[in-house]
Coordinates of C-alpha atoms in Angstrom, one line a residue:
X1 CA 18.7 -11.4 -62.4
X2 CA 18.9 -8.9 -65.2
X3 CA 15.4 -10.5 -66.8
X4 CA 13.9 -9.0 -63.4
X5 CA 11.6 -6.4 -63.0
X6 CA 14.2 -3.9 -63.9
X7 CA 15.2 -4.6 -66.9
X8 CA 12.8 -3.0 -68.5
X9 CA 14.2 0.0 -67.1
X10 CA 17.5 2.1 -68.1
X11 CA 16.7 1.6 -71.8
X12 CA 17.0 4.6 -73.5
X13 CA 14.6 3.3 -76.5
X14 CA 12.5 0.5 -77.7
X15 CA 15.5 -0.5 -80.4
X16 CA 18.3 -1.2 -77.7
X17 CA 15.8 -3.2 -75.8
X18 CA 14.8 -5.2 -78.6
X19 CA 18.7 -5.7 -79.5
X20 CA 19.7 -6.7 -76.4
X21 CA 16.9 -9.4 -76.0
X22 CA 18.0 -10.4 -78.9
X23 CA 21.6 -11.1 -77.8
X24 CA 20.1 -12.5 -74.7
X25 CA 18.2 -15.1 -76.9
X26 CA 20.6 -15.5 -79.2
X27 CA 22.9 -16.4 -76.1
X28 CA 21.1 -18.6 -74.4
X29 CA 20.7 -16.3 -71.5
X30 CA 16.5 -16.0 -71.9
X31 CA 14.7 -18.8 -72.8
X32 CA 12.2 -18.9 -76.0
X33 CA 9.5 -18.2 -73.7
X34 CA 10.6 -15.8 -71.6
X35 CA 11.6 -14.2 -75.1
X36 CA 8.6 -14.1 -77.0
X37 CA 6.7 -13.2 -73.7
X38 CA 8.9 -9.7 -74.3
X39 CA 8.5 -9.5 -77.8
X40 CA 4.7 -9.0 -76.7
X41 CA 5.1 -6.6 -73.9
X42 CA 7.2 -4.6 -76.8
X43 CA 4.1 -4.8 -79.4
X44 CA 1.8 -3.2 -76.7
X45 CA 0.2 -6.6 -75.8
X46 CA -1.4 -6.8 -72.5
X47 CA -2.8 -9.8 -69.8
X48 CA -5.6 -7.2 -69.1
X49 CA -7.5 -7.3 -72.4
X50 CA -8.3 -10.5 -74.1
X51 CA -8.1 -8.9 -77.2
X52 CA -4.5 -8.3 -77.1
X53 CA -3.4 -11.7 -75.9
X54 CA 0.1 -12.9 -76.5
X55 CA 1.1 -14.2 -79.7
X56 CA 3.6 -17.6 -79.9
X57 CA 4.5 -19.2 -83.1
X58 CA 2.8 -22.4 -84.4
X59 CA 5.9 -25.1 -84.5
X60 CA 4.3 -28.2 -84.3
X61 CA 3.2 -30.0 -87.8
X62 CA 2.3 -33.6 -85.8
X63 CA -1.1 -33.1 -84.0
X64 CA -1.9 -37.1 -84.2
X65 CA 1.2 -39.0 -82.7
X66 CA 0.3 -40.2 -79.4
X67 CA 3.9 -39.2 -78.6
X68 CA 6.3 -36.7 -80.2
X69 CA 9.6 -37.4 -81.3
X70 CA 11.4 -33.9 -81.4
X71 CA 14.6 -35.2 -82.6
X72 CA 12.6 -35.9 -86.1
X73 CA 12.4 -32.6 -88.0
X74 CA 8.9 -33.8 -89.3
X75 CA 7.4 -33.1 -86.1
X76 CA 7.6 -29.4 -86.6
X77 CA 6.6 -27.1 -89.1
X78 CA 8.2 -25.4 -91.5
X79 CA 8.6 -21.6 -90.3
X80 CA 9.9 -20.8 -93.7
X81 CA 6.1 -20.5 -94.5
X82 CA 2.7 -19.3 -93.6
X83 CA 0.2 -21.4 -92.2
X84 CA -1.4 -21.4 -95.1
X85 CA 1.3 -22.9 -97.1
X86 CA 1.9 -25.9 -94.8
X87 CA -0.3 -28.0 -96.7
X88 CA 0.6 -29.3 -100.4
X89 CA -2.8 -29.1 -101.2
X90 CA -3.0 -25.3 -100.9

C-alpha cells in the first residue's frame, strides 16, 4: 500500500524520500526491483525518452551455463568493482 501512487507524495524533500526507501529496502518491505525502479524516478529518469532509460546493475558473471546456480557466489559478479575490472586480464 504505501509503495502506491502516493508515496511519492507528503515528502518534504528528495533526502527523506531516498532514506525512507532505503529503510524500506533494507527491510524487506520493497523489493530490489521495485527499489532501483525508484532510485531512477529520483535521478530524473523517464519511460518517455529512450535516452534516459532506467539503469539496473550488472550482477551476473556466468553468461555460458545453460542453468544458473545462485547459491554459488561465482555466478555473480563482484560489485566491489567496475565492469572493467571484472576480468584478470585488464
Amino acid at each position: 500500500a504505501e509503495l502506491a501512487a502516493g508515496f511519492w507524495t507528503g515528502h518534504r524533500s528528495e533526502q527523506t524520500l531516498l532514506k525512507k526507501l532505503c529503510r524500506l529496502w533494507k527491510a524487506g518491505e520493497m523489493s530490489n526491483f521495485q527499489y532501483l525502479m525508484h532510485l531512477n524516478t529520483l535521478a530524473g529518469r523517464s519511460y518517455n525518452d529512450l535516452t534516459q532509460y532506467p539503469v539496473f546493475p550488472w550482477v551476473l558473471a556466468d553468461y555460458t551455463s545453460a542453468e544458473l546456480d545462485l547459491s554459488d557466489a561465482r555466478t555473480f559478479r563482484d560489485l566491489s568493482k567496475p565492469m572493467g575490472a571484472q576480468d584478470p586480464a585488464r
